[in-house]
Short mmCIF file of C-alpha atoms in Angstrom, two decimals:
data_model
loop_
_atom_site.label_atom_id
_atom_site.label_comp_id
_atom_site.label_asym_id
_atom_site.label_seq_id
_atom_site.Cartn_x
_atom_site.Cartn_y
_atom_site.Cartn_z
CA MET A 14 -100.44 49.27 -43.21
CA ARG A 15 -99.32 52.28 -41.23
CA GLN A 16 -100.69 50.69 -38.06
CA THR A 17 -98.67 47.50 -38.50
CA ARG A 18 -95.54 49.55 -39.12
CA SER A 19 -95.94 51.59 -35.94
CA PHE A 20 -96.54 48.33 -34.07
CA ARG A 21 -93.33 46.94 -35.52
CA SER A 22 -91.30 49.94 -34.44
CA LEU A 23 -92.80 49.59 -30.96
CA VAL A 24 -91.78 45.92 -30.85
CA ASP A 25 -88.29 46.84 -32.03
CA MET A 26 -87.77 49.21 -29.11
CA PRO A 27 -85.27 47.53 -26.78
CA PHE A 28 -87.37 47.72 -23.61
CA PHE A 29 -90.79 47.08 -25.06
CA LEU A 30 -90.94 43.27 -25.15
CA PRO A 31 -89.26 42.61 -21.79
CA THR A 32 -91.58 45.15 -20.12
CA VAL A 33 -94.69 43.55 -21.60
CA THR A 34 -93.53 40.07 -20.59
CA PHE A 35 -92.73 41.22 -17.09
CA ALA A 36 -96.10 42.98 -16.71
CA LEU A 37 -97.89 39.83 -17.90
CA VAL A 38 -96.06 37.67 -15.36
CA VAL A 39 -96.96 40.08 -12.55
CA ILE A 40 -100.63 40.19 -13.62
CA LEU A 41 -100.85 36.38 -13.86
CA TRP A 42 -99.15 36.09 -10.48
CA GLN A 43 -101.66 38.50 -8.95
CA LEU A 44 -104.63 36.68 -10.54
CA ALA A 45 -103.36 33.25 -9.47
CA ALA A 46 -102.78 34.40 -5.90
CA ASP A 47 -106.27 35.94 -5.71
CA ILE A 48 -108.20 33.18 -7.50
CA PHE A 49 -106.59 30.25 -5.70
CA ALA A 50 -106.38 32.19 -2.41
CA ILE A 51 -102.73 31.24 -1.92
CA PRO A 52 -101.72 32.06 1.67
CA SER A 53 -99.20 34.89 1.75
CA PHE A 54 -96.61 32.84 3.67
CA ILE A 55 -96.44 30.52 0.66
CA LEU A 56 -96.62 33.05 -2.19
CA PRO A 57 -97.69 36.61 -1.43
CA SER A 58 -99.35 38.42 -4.33
CA PRO A 59 -97.64 41.48 -5.85
CA THR A 60 -100.02 43.80 -4.03
CA ARG A 61 -99.19 42.07 -0.74
CA ILE A 62 -95.48 42.52 -1.48
CA LEU A 63 -96.13 46.21 -2.12
CA GLY A 64 -97.82 46.23 1.28
CA GLY A 65 -94.66 44.64 2.68
CA PHE A 66 -92.70 47.72 1.63
CA GLU A 67 -95.08 49.91 3.61
CA GLN A 68 -94.67 47.86 6.78
CA ILE A 69 -91.18 49.23 7.19
CA ASP A 70 -90.49 52.96 7.26
CA LEU A 71 -88.15 54.52 4.73
CA ALA A 72 -85.36 55.32 7.19
CA ARG A 73 -85.06 51.66 8.13
CA TRP A 74 -85.11 50.55 4.50
CA THR A 75 -82.28 52.98 3.65
CA ASP A 76 -80.40 51.75 6.70
CA HIS A 77 -80.63 48.12 5.50
CA VAL A 78 -79.89 49.00 1.86
CA TRP A 79 -76.86 51.05 2.82
CA ALA A 80 -75.49 48.30 5.10
CA THR A 81 -75.60 45.76 2.26
CA LEU A 82 -74.48 48.18 -0.44
CA ARG A 83 -71.53 49.36 1.63
CA ILE A 84 -70.17 45.85 2.21
CA ALA A 85 -70.77 44.88 -1.42
CA LEU A 86 -68.92 47.96 -2.73
CA ILE A 87 -66.00 47.80 -0.28
CA GLY A 88 -65.54 44.09 -0.96
CA TYR A 89 -65.84 44.66 -4.70
CA LEU A 90 -63.27 47.48 -4.80
CA LEU A 91 -60.88 45.55 -2.58
CA SER A 92 -61.32 42.54 -4.84
CA ILE A 93 -60.41 44.64 -7.89
CA ALA A 94 -57.37 46.00 -6.08
CA ILE A 95 -56.22 42.46 -5.28
CA SER A 96 -57.09 40.65 -8.48
CA LEU A 97 -55.50 43.01 -11.02
CA PRO A 98 -51.98 42.66 -9.53
CA ILE A 99 -52.49 38.90 -9.16
CA ALA A 100 -53.51 38.66 -12.83
CA ILE A 101 -50.47 40.71 -13.92
CA MET A 102 -48.24 38.52 -11.79
CA LEU A 103 -49.69 35.33 -13.29
CA VAL A 104 -49.09 36.64 -16.81
CA ARG A 105 -45.60 37.96 -16.10
CA SER A 106 -44.20 34.81 -14.58
CA LYS A 107 -44.84 31.25 -15.72
CA LEU A 108 -43.33 30.04 -12.47
CA LEU A 109 -45.71 32.04 -10.27
CA SER A 110 -48.58 31.06 -12.52
CA ARG A 111 -47.77 27.38 -12.09
CA ALA A 112 -47.34 27.85 -8.34
CA PHE A 113 -50.43 29.92 -7.59
CA TYR A 114 -53.05 29.08 -10.17
CA PRO A 115 -54.01 25.72 -8.57
CA ILE A 116 -54.38 27.49 -5.21
CA LEU A 117 -56.71 30.05 -6.78
CA VAL A 118 -58.80 27.22 -8.21
CA VAL A 119 -58.96 25.56 -4.79
CA ILE A 120 -60.13 28.81 -3.19
CA GLN A 121 -62.70 29.28 -5.92
CA SER A 122 -63.95 25.69 -5.37
CA MET A 123 -64.83 26.39 -1.74
CA PRO A 124 -68.53 27.24 -1.48
CA VAL A 125 -68.74 30.74 -0.05
CA VAL A 126 -71.82 29.81 1.98
CA ALA A 127 -69.73 27.18 3.75
CA ILE A 128 -66.78 29.49 4.44
CA ALA A 129 -68.96 32.31 5.76
CA PRO A 130 -69.58 30.91 9.29
CA ILE A 131 -65.90 30.04 9.63
CA MET A 132 -64.87 33.56 8.61
CA ILE A 133 -67.25 35.09 11.14
CA VAL A 134 -65.71 33.03 13.93
CA VAL A 135 -62.16 33.80 12.82
CA LEU A 136 -62.57 37.47 12.00
CA GLY A 137 -65.26 38.55 14.44
CA SER A 138 -68.73 39.88 13.72
CA GLU A 139 -67.75 43.31 12.38
CA ASP A 140 -67.23 44.37 8.74
CA ALA A 141 -64.01 42.39 8.22
CA PRO A 142 -65.51 38.90 7.64
CA ARG A 143 -68.25 40.29 5.37
CA ILE A 144 -65.73 42.12 3.22
CA VAL A 145 -63.52 39.03 3.02
CA ILE A 146 -66.49 36.90 1.99
CA THR A 147 -67.45 39.40 -0.71
CA CYS A 148 -63.86 39.41 -1.94
CA LEU A 149 -63.72 35.63 -2.05
CA ILE A 150 -66.78 35.38 -4.23
CA THR A 151 -65.80 38.15 -6.66
CA PHE A 152 -62.06 37.87 -7.21
CA PHE A 153 -61.81 34.68 -9.26
CA PRO A 154 -63.70 35.84 -12.37
CA LEU A 155 -61.70 39.08 -12.20
CA VAL A 156 -58.34 37.31 -12.03
CA VAL A 157 -59.14 34.84 -14.80
CA SER A 158 -60.66 37.40 -17.16
CA THR A 159 -57.92 39.96 -16.61
CA ALA A 160 -55.22 37.34 -17.15
CA THR A 161 -56.95 36.20 -20.35
CA GLY A 162 -57.17 39.81 -21.52
CA LEU A 163 -53.50 40.47 -20.75
CA MET A 164 -52.59 37.44 -22.87
CA ALA A 165 -54.87 38.48 -25.75
CA THR A 166 -52.59 41.32 -26.86
CA PRO A 167 -51.46 40.95 -30.49
CA GLU A 168 -47.97 39.45 -30.71
CA GLU A 169 -46.84 42.27 -33.04
CA LEU A 170 -47.39 44.92 -30.35
CA ILE A 171 -45.33 42.92 -27.88
CA GLU A 172 -42.61 42.66 -30.53
CA LEU A 173 -42.88 46.39 -31.13
CA SER A 174 -42.45 46.96 -27.40
CA LYS A 175 -39.42 44.65 -27.34
CA SER A 176 -37.90 46.27 -30.41
CA LEU A 177 -38.14 49.63 -28.62
CA LYS A 178 -36.41 48.16 -25.57
CA ALA A 179 -39.13 49.70 -23.42
CA PRO A 180 -39.24 48.83 -19.71
CA ALA A 181 -41.39 45.77 -18.99
CA TRP A 182 -43.82 47.65 -16.77
CA ARG A 183 -44.66 49.97 -19.63
CA GLU A 184 -45.51 46.96 -21.77
CA ILE A 185 -48.10 46.17 -19.07
CA THR A 186 -49.48 49.68 -18.53
CA GLN A 187 -49.42 50.97 -22.11
CA ILE A 188 -50.23 47.82 -24.08
CA ARG A 189 -51.42 44.78 -22.15
CA LEU A 190 -53.69 46.41 -19.56
CA PRO A 191 -55.60 48.61 -22.03
CA TYR A 192 -55.97 45.58 -24.30
CA ALA A 193 -57.48 43.70 -21.35
CA VAL A 194 -60.10 46.38 -20.68
CA PRO A 195 -62.96 44.62 -22.53
CA TYR A 196 -62.14 41.40 -20.65
CA ILE A 197 -61.83 43.21 -17.32
CA PHE A 198 -65.21 44.85 -17.80
CA SER A 199 -67.01 41.65 -18.64
CA ALA A 200 -65.65 40.28 -15.36
CA LEU A 201 -66.52 43.50 -13.51
CA LYS A 202 -70.13 43.08 -14.61
CA ILE A 203 -70.27 39.50 -13.37
CA SER A 204 -68.49 40.35 -10.14
CA ILE A 205 -70.69 43.29 -9.14
CA THR A 206 -73.74 41.01 -8.92
CA LEU A 207 -71.63 38.40 -7.13
CA ALA A 208 -70.59 41.10 -4.65
CA VAL A 209 -74.22 41.63 -3.67
CA ILE A 210 -74.60 37.86 -3.20
CA GLY A 211 -71.45 37.80 -1.05
CA ALA A 212 -72.69 40.62 1.17
CA VAL A 213 -76.09 38.93 1.61
CA VAL A 214 -74.55 35.54 2.43
CA ALA A 215 -72.39 37.21 5.09
CA GLU A 216 -75.48 38.85 6.57
CA PHE A 217 -77.30 35.53 6.72
CA VAL A 218 -74.59 34.22 9.03
CA ALA A 219 -74.15 37.14 11.40
CA ALA A 220 -75.46 40.68 11.16
CA GLU A 221 -77.87 43.09 12.79
CA LYS A 222 -78.44 45.16 9.65
CA GLY A 223 -78.68 44.76 5.89
CA ILE A 224 -81.20 43.35 3.41
CA GLY A 225 -79.90 39.81 3.87
CA TYR A 226 -80.35 40.09 7.59
CA PHE A 227 -83.79 41.65 7.06
CA ILE A 228 -84.96 38.79 4.81
CA GLN A 229 -83.83 36.20 7.31
CA PHE A 230 -85.39 38.09 10.20
CA SER A 231 -88.72 38.50 8.33
CA THR A 232 -88.95 34.85 7.29
CA SER A 233 -88.33 33.66 10.84
CA PHE A 234 -91.49 35.56 11.81
CA PHE A 235 -93.37 34.33 8.71
CA LYS A 236 -93.54 37.89 7.41
CA LEU A 237 -93.25 36.73 3.82
CA PRO A 238 -94.47 39.89 2.07
CA GLU A 239 -91.68 41.86 3.82
CA ALA A 240 -89.10 39.19 2.90
CA TRP A 241 -90.26 39.35 -0.72
CA ALA A 242 -90.02 43.14 -0.62
CA GLY A 243 -86.40 42.75 0.55
CA LEU A 244 -85.76 40.38 -2.34
CA VAL A 245 -87.18 42.89 -4.82
CA ILE A 246 -84.85 45.54 -3.40
CA LEU A 247 -81.86 43.21 -3.81
CA VAL A 248 -82.76 42.54 -7.43
CA ILE A 249 -83.11 46.26 -8.13
CA MET A 250 -79.81 46.93 -6.36
CA SER A 251 -77.99 44.31 -8.46
CA LEU A 252 -79.51 45.60 -11.68
CA LEU A 253 -78.58 49.21 -10.91
CA LEU A 254 -75.01 48.28 -9.95
CA PHE A 255 -74.67 46.23 -13.13
CA GLN A 256 -75.92 49.15 -15.19
CA ALA A 257 -73.55 51.51 -13.36
CA VAL A 258 -70.57 49.34 -14.39
CA ALA A 259 -71.87 49.27 -17.97
CA VAL A 260 -72.21 53.08 -17.98
CA ILE A 261 -68.69 53.52 -16.61
CA GLN A 262 -67.37 51.37 -19.45
CA ARG A 263 -69.40 53.29 -22.04
CA VAL A 264 -68.20 56.68 -20.76
CA LEU A 265 -64.54 55.94 -20.00
CA PHE A 266 -63.74 53.20 -22.53
CA PRO A 267 -66.12 53.56 -25.48
CA TRP A 268 -63.59 51.94 -27.83
CA SER A 269 -63.74 48.74 -25.78
CA LEU A 270 -67.36 48.07 -26.73
CA PRO A 271 -68.36 46.11 -29.82
CA LYS A 272 -69.25 48.49 -32.67
CA GLU A 273 -73.03 48.24 -32.43
CA GLY A 274 -72.89 48.89 -28.65
CA ARG A 275 -71.43 52.41 -29.00
CA MET B 30 -28.21 51.86 -63.79
CA ASN B 31 -30.26 54.69 -62.33
CA PRO B 32 -28.60 57.50 -60.36
CA LYS B 33 -29.82 56.21 -57.03
CA MET B 34 -28.16 52.88 -57.60
CA LYS B 35 -24.94 54.60 -58.55
CA ILE B 36 -24.98 56.43 -55.26
CA ALA B 37 -25.66 53.17 -53.47
CA ALA B 38 -22.77 51.52 -55.29
CA ALA B 39 -20.47 54.41 -54.41
CA ASN B 40 -21.57 54.24 -50.78
CA SER B 41 -20.79 50.55 -50.50
CA ALA B 42 -17.21 51.19 -51.52
CA ILE B 43 -16.53 53.44 -48.55
CA ALA B 44 -19.12 52.52 -45.90
CA PRO B 45 -20.21 49.10 -44.68
CA PRO B 46 -23.56 47.93 -46.10
CA ALA B 47 -26.74 48.79 -44.22
CA LEU B 48 -27.44 45.13 -43.70
CA SER B 49 -25.33 42.07 -44.23
CA PHE B 50 -25.90 38.40 -43.57
CA LYS B 51 -23.04 35.99 -43.24
CA GLY B 52 -23.75 32.27 -43.23
CA LEU B 53 -26.94 32.95 -41.34
CA GLY B 54 -28.83 29.94 -40.01
CA GLN B 55 -31.74 29.64 -37.65
CA VAL B 56 -32.93 26.49 -35.93
CA TYR B 57 -36.00 26.43 -33.66
CA GLN B 58 -36.32 23.86 -30.92
CA THR B 59 -39.88 22.61 -31.12
CA GLY B 60 -41.78 19.89 -29.32
CA SER B 61 -41.30 17.55 -32.27
CA GLY B 62 -37.56 18.16 -32.62
CA PRO B 63 -35.43 20.90 -34.16
CA LEU B 64 -36.89 22.89 -37.05
CA GLU B 65 -34.46 24.52 -39.43
CA ALA B 66 -35.95 27.81 -40.65
CA LEU B 67 -32.93 29.35 -42.39
CA ARG B 68 -29.69 27.88 -43.72
CA GLY B 69 -26.65 29.67 -45.13
CA VAL B 70 -28.36 32.97 -45.90
CA GLU B 71 -25.75 35.27 -47.38
CA PHE B 72 -26.36 38.70 -48.87
CA SER B 73 -25.95 42.37 -48.15
CA VAL B 74 -28.09 45.43 -48.68
CA ASP B 75 -26.62 48.82 -49.53
CA ARG B 76 -27.73 51.96 -47.81
CA HIS B 77 -30.97 53.38 -49.23
CA GLN B 78 -31.55 50.35 -51.34
CA PHE B 79 -35.09 48.97 -51.66
CA VAL B 80 -34.87 45.21 -51.46
CA ALA B 81 -37.82 42.88 -51.80
CA VAL B 82 -37.61 39.41 -50.32
CA LEU B 83 -39.87 37.14 -52.33
CA GLY B 84 -40.79 33.64 -51.38
CA PRO B 85 -43.54 31.21 -50.49
CA SER B 86 -44.96 31.10 -46.98
CA GLY B 87 -42.83 29.09 -44.60
CA CYS B 88 -39.54 29.94 -46.30
CA GLY B 89 -38.25 31.79 -43.26
CA LYS B 90 -38.98 35.35 -44.43
CA SER B 91 -40.48 36.35 -41.10
CA THR B 92 -37.64 34.68 -39.20
CA LEU B 93 -35.22 36.73 -41.27
CA LEU B 94 -37.08 39.91 -40.35
CA ARG B 95 -37.11 39.08 -36.66
CA LEU B 96 -33.38 38.40 -36.73
CA ILE B 97 -32.76 41.84 -38.24
CA ALA B 98 -35.09 43.44 -35.70
CA GLY B 99 -32.99 41.89 -32.94
CA LEU B 100 -35.97 39.99 -31.59
CA LEU B 101 -34.23 36.68 -32.25
CA LYS B 102 -30.63 35.58 -31.95
CA PRO B 103 -29.22 33.64 -34.91
CA SER B 104 -28.34 29.99 -34.28
CA SER B 105 -25.35 30.33 -36.59
CA GLY B 106 -23.74 33.03 -38.69
CA ARG B 107 -24.18 36.76 -38.30
CA VAL B 108 -26.51 39.64 -39.06
CA GLU B 109 -24.89 43.04 -39.22
CA ALA B 110 -26.28 46.54 -39.51
CA PHE B 111 -23.78 49.15 -40.73
CA GLY B 112 -20.98 46.75 -39.90
CA HIS B 113 -22.06 46.00 -36.33
CA PRO B 114 -23.50 42.63 -35.34
CA ILE B 115 -27.15 42.91 -34.27
CA THR B 116 -27.36 41.53 -30.76
CA GLU B 117 -30.39 43.46 -29.55
CA PRO B 118 -33.09 45.69 -31.07
CA ARG B 119 -31.63 48.85 -32.61
CA ASP B 120 -33.14 52.33 -32.55
CA ASP B 121 -32.43 52.87 -36.23
CA ILE B 122 -34.63 50.00 -37.41
CA GLY B 123 -38.38 50.46 -37.84
CA ILE B 124 -40.93 47.73 -38.46
CA VAL B 125 -44.22 47.71 -40.37
CA PHE B 126 -46.23 44.58 -39.62
CA GLN B 127 -48.54 42.57 -41.82
CA ASN B 128 -51.50 43.80 -39.79
CA PRO B 129 -51.39 47.46 -38.78
CA THR B 130 -51.90 46.43 -35.10
CA LEU B 131 -52.70 49.94 -33.94
CA LEU B 132 -53.80 50.64 -30.40
CA PRO B 133 -57.62 50.66 -30.63
CA TRP B 134 -57.98 53.16 -27.76
CA ALA B 135 -55.50 55.71 -29.09
CA SER B 136 -56.14 58.35 -31.74
CA VAL B 137 -54.31 58.16 -35.05
CA GLU B 138 -51.82 60.79 -33.88
CA ASP B 139 -51.29 59.05 -30.52
CA ASN B 140 -50.62 55.82 -32.41
CA VAL B 141 -47.91 57.50 -34.47
CA VAL B 142 -46.15 58.93 -31.40
CA PHE B 143 -46.63 55.68 -29.49
CA PRO B 144 -43.07 54.36 -30.05
CA VAL B 145 -41.62 57.52 -28.49
CA LYS B 146 -44.09 57.45 -25.64
CA HIS B 147 -43.46 53.77 -25.06
CA LYS B 148 -39.70 54.03 -25.18
CA THR B 149 -39.16 57.24 -23.22
CA GLY B 150 -42.41 57.64 -21.31
CA ARG B 151 -42.99 61.15 -22.67
CA VAL B 152 -44.04 62.89 -25.86
CA SER B 153 -42.72 66.34 -26.74
CA ARG B 154 -44.44 68.97 -28.83
CA GLU B 155 -41.88 68.33 -31.59
CA ASP B 156 -42.81 64.63 -31.55
CA ARG B 157 -46.44 65.56 -32.17
CA GLU B 158 -45.45 68.07 -34.84
CA ARG B 159 -43.44 65.37 -36.61
CA ALA B 160 -46.33 62.92 -36.29
CA ARG B 161 -48.67 65.40 -38.00
CA ASN B 162 -46.12 65.96 -40.77
CA LEU B 163 -45.83 62.22 -41.33
CA LEU B 164 -49.61 61.82 -41.35
CA ASP B 165 -49.73 64.55 -43.96
CA LYS B 166 -47.13 62.65 -45.97
CA VAL B 167 -49.17 59.45 -45.92
CA GLY B 168 -52.33 61.38 -46.85
CA LEU B 169 -54.12 61.32 -43.52
CA THR B 170 -54.43 65.02 -42.72
CA GLY B 171 -57.71 65.61 -40.94
CA PHE B 172 -57.76 62.12 -39.41
CA GLU B 173 -55.37 62.87 -36.51
CA LYS B 174 -58.03 62.63 -33.81
CA ARG B 175 -59.89 59.61 -35.23
CA LEU B 176 -59.74 56.17 -33.67
CA PRO B 177 -58.28 53.32 -35.77
CA ALA B 178 -61.67 51.57 -35.93
CA GLU B 179 -63.00 54.55 -37.89
CA LEU B 180 -60.42 54.06 -40.67
CA SER B 181 -60.32 51.64 -43.61
CA GLY B 182 -57.71 48.88 -43.73
CA GLY B 183 -55.53 50.87 -46.14
CA MET B 184 -55.68 53.98 -43.97
CA GLN B 185 -54.81 51.93 -40.89
CA GLN B 186 -51.72 50.59 -42.63
CA ARG B 187 -50.75 54.17 -43.57
CA VAL B 188 -50.82 54.93 -39.84
CA GLY B 189 -48.67 51.82 -39.31
CA ILE B 190 -46.14 53.19 -41.80
CA ALA B 191 -46.19 56.64 -40.20
CA ARG B 192 -45.61 55.00 -36.82
CA ALA B 193 -42.60 53.08 -38.15
CA LEU B 194 -41.16 56.26 -39.72
CA HIS B 195 -41.67 58.42 -36.64
CA MET B 196 -38.45 57.35 -34.93
CA ASN B 197 -36.76 58.22 -38.24
CA PRO B 198 -35.11 54.81 -38.73
CA ASP B 199 -32.36 54.25 -41.30
CA ILE B 200 -33.70 50.80 -42.02
CA LEU B 201 -37.35 50.02 -42.58
CA LEU B 202 -38.48 46.41 -42.28
CA MET B 203 -41.83 45.64 -43.87
CA ASP B 204 -43.44 42.25 -43.30
CA GLU B 205 -45.98 41.74 -46.11
CA PRO B 206 -47.45 45.13 -45.18
CA PHE B 207 -50.10 45.25 -47.90
CA SER B 208 -51.11 41.61 -48.04
CA ALA B 209 -54.30 42.16 -46.02
CA LEU B 210 -55.53 44.87 -48.43
CA ASP B 211 -57.64 44.50 -51.56
CA ALA B 212 -55.79 44.46 -54.90
CA LEU B 213 -56.50 48.09 -55.86
CA THR B 214 -55.64 49.56 -52.46
CA ARG B 215 -52.57 47.38 -52.44
CA GLU B 216 -51.25 48.83 -55.67
CA GLU B 217 -52.08 52.36 -54.59
CA MET B 218 -50.23 51.83 -51.30
CA GLY B 219 -47.22 50.53 -53.21
CA PHE B 220 -46.95 53.76 -55.21
CA GLU B 221 -47.50 55.76 -52.05
CA LEU B 222 -44.63 53.93 -50.38
CA LEU B 223 -42.36 54.62 -53.37
CA ARG B 224 -43.24 58.30 -53.22
CA ILE B 225 -42.35 58.47 -49.52
CA TRP B 226 -39.18 56.47 -50.04
CA GLU B 227 -38.05 58.65 -52.95
CA ALA B 228 -38.64 61.81 -50.94
CA GLN B 229 -36.86 60.44 -47.88
CA PRO B 230 -34.58 57.56 -48.87
CA LYS B 231 -34.23 54.67 -46.46
CA THR B 232 -32.93 51.18 -46.61
CA VAL B 233 -36.05 49.08 -47.07
CA LEU B 234 -36.37 45.33 -46.68
CA PHE B 235 -39.79 44.51 -48.04
CA ILE B 236 -41.08 40.99 -47.50
CA THR B 237 -43.78 39.87 -49.89
CA HIS B 238 -45.17 36.88 -51.69
CA SER B 239 -46.44 38.95 -54.61
CA ILE B 240 -44.16 38.81 -57.66
CA SER B 241 -45.55 41.96 -59.27
CA GLU B 242 -45.32 43.92 -56.03
CA ALA B 243 -41.67 42.90 -55.60
CA VAL B 244 -40.73 43.90 -59.16
CA LEU B 245 -42.70 47.13 -59.10
CA LEU B 246 -41.21 48.43 -55.86
CA ALA B 247 -37.72 47.10 -55.45
CA ASP B 248 -34.22 47.82 -56.72
CA ARG B 249 -33.42 44.19 -56.07
CA VAL B 250 -35.45 41.05 -55.54
CA LEU B 251 -34.13 38.23 -53.42
CA VAL B 252 -35.93 35.01 -54.12
CA MET B 253 -36.07 32.66 -51.16
CA SER B 254 -36.91 29.02 -51.06
CA GLY B 255 -37.83 26.89 -48.09
CA SER B 256 -37.51 24.93 -45.98
CA PRO B 257 -34.91 25.59 -44.59
CA GLY B 258 -34.97 28.99 -46.24
CA TRP B 259 -32.09 30.26 -48.31
CA VAL B 260 -31.64 32.78 -51.10
CA ILE B 261 -31.89 31.02 -54.47
CA GLU B 262 -31.63 34.11 -56.67
CA ASP B 263 -30.66 37.75 -56.40
CA ILE B 264 -32.01 39.87 -59.25
CA SER B 265 -31.48 43.58 -59.88
CA ILE B 266 -34.59 45.28 -61.21
CA GLU B 267 -33.31 47.83 -63.67
CA ILE B 268 -36.56 49.63 -64.33
CA PRO B 269 -36.06 53.40 -64.21
CA ARG B 270 -37.61 55.45 -61.43
CA PRO B 271 -39.89 57.11 -60.65
CA ARG B 272 -42.15 54.18 -61.33
CA GLY B 273 -45.88 54.63 -61.73
CA ILE B 274 -49.03 53.02 -63.01
CA GLU B 275 -47.58 52.72 -66.50
CA THR B 276 -44.70 50.70 -65.04
CA SER B 277 -47.01 47.93 -63.88
CA SER B 278 -48.07 47.21 -67.46
CA SER B 279 -44.67 47.79 -69.09
CA ALA B 280 -42.88 45.07 -71.07
CA GLU B 281 -39.83 45.22 -68.75
CA MET B 282 -42.00 44.60 -65.75
CA GLN B 283 -43.64 41.62 -67.49
CA ASP B 284 -40.21 40.20 -68.36
CA TYR B 285 -38.99 40.35 -64.78
CA ALA B 286 -42.25 38.96 -63.43
CA GLY B 287 -42.23 36.14 -65.98
CA HIS B 288 -38.67 35.25 -65.09
CA LEU B 289 -39.41 35.22 -61.37
CA ARG B 290 -42.56 33.21 -61.87
CA LYS B 291 -40.66 30.56 -63.81
CA LEU B 292 -37.99 30.52 -61.15
CA LEU B 293 -40.49 29.97 -58.36
CA LEU B 294 -42.69 27.48 -60.20
CA LYS B 295 -39.75 25.36 -61.30
CA ARG B 296 -39.24 24.29 -57.74
CA PRO B 297 -42.14 22.36 -56.34
CA GLU B 298 -41.20 23.40 -52.80
CA THR B 299 -41.57 27.11 -53.64
CA GLN B 300 -45.20 27.02 -54.77
CA LEU B 301 -46.71 30.34 -53.77
#
């Protein structure tokens, strides 16, 4: 009886089941690769991928990680700086909303992978095109979510603001924007992982550094374990960035989380 | 006639009424044609009088409130406060909404000082002092630093009332303020409101669809019918104050309630 209860509490721990599942997948993967002798350029086993990490020294890994991380973060922050004012503008003015919203949708409909080579030609092979590409992929969810959040303010509070004859900008800063915080953060979480994708796509097209560049370089020499190692790093990077955004929300805006998430 | 009403009557002889409506009509332009919300609304409210507006949903009660708040312009007729037509929101009118609609990120105290902060951009130490006094008055001492989500519905509405009182308005508009609360809390809040009002008299326009609440609280009950909304009856409630729990079960109270109920049920269009 006691044993089953302690097993239950173990199962109820938030990280227990995913960890077990993940470990099982890795073990099966390893066994399959060993038993069927799958060549490493098709599917390297987990131990081979670990070996791939060792092929490259730490200084070069940090170099690549930093190159990708830097572009992803700059593009992400720039995207936030652009999309919040755009969202406010769309909410403030029906006219601007009607004029610009279709254009935003058109921009969003352009596959980033297809724009990337064009951007590189137009903007050169430095940081600029990579940052622009990262912005392009991240700003749409931010604009749409923020605008939705700004509109989700209870009508009574807007009436209260009007009945106080407060300046319109204060209605935005003191009522609408804080009300949009939960919406903004759900978009920030989506966009941070998109930012990593944007940075990697840009590196695929033209770069001499970065994890994206490294993966492409490794595959062209059939060094699949190294490429897989790069992929693992990208996944970890995305997960950590996602968690960082979640932590920022929990620390700065605890009221914006659903009750059980506090 | 109780002393308070005598004062009110004396006031009206020398000063203009706190609120007056003259041939007030409101027509909304909707997608499916014009919608007449109010027609020929005509009454006035004396200073420090507690007036309940009773009527079924859709009789234009909320429209009436928004016209007084200066959030809407009347299509015809006039709304006046202290003899001046209301053309824009006035500083001396406070509103309590049906839902407390507090700011979820701001503490109880910050919510009470919010109107000042929102209007002027700054909050003085006196503003905070006054907020704490008001919170004490509505029975929320010790909750100043809590977030709204940590309070019950009744407590949240107390904050809503404190917020409306903070700018010290002469006129308090209340839009079915207790309708989201359970029956017991609702009655308790009613008595609480009377206590506050008796200690610090204000002109109150209290919108409700509860007959007993209207009779229990008000000096006067205006019965509205829709649609378009107009005032079908104007009844003085001559039950002595202070009123308390024993009032709610008194014979007088039952008489008034019975009369109002008959009045409302007689008209099929006023079904509550």
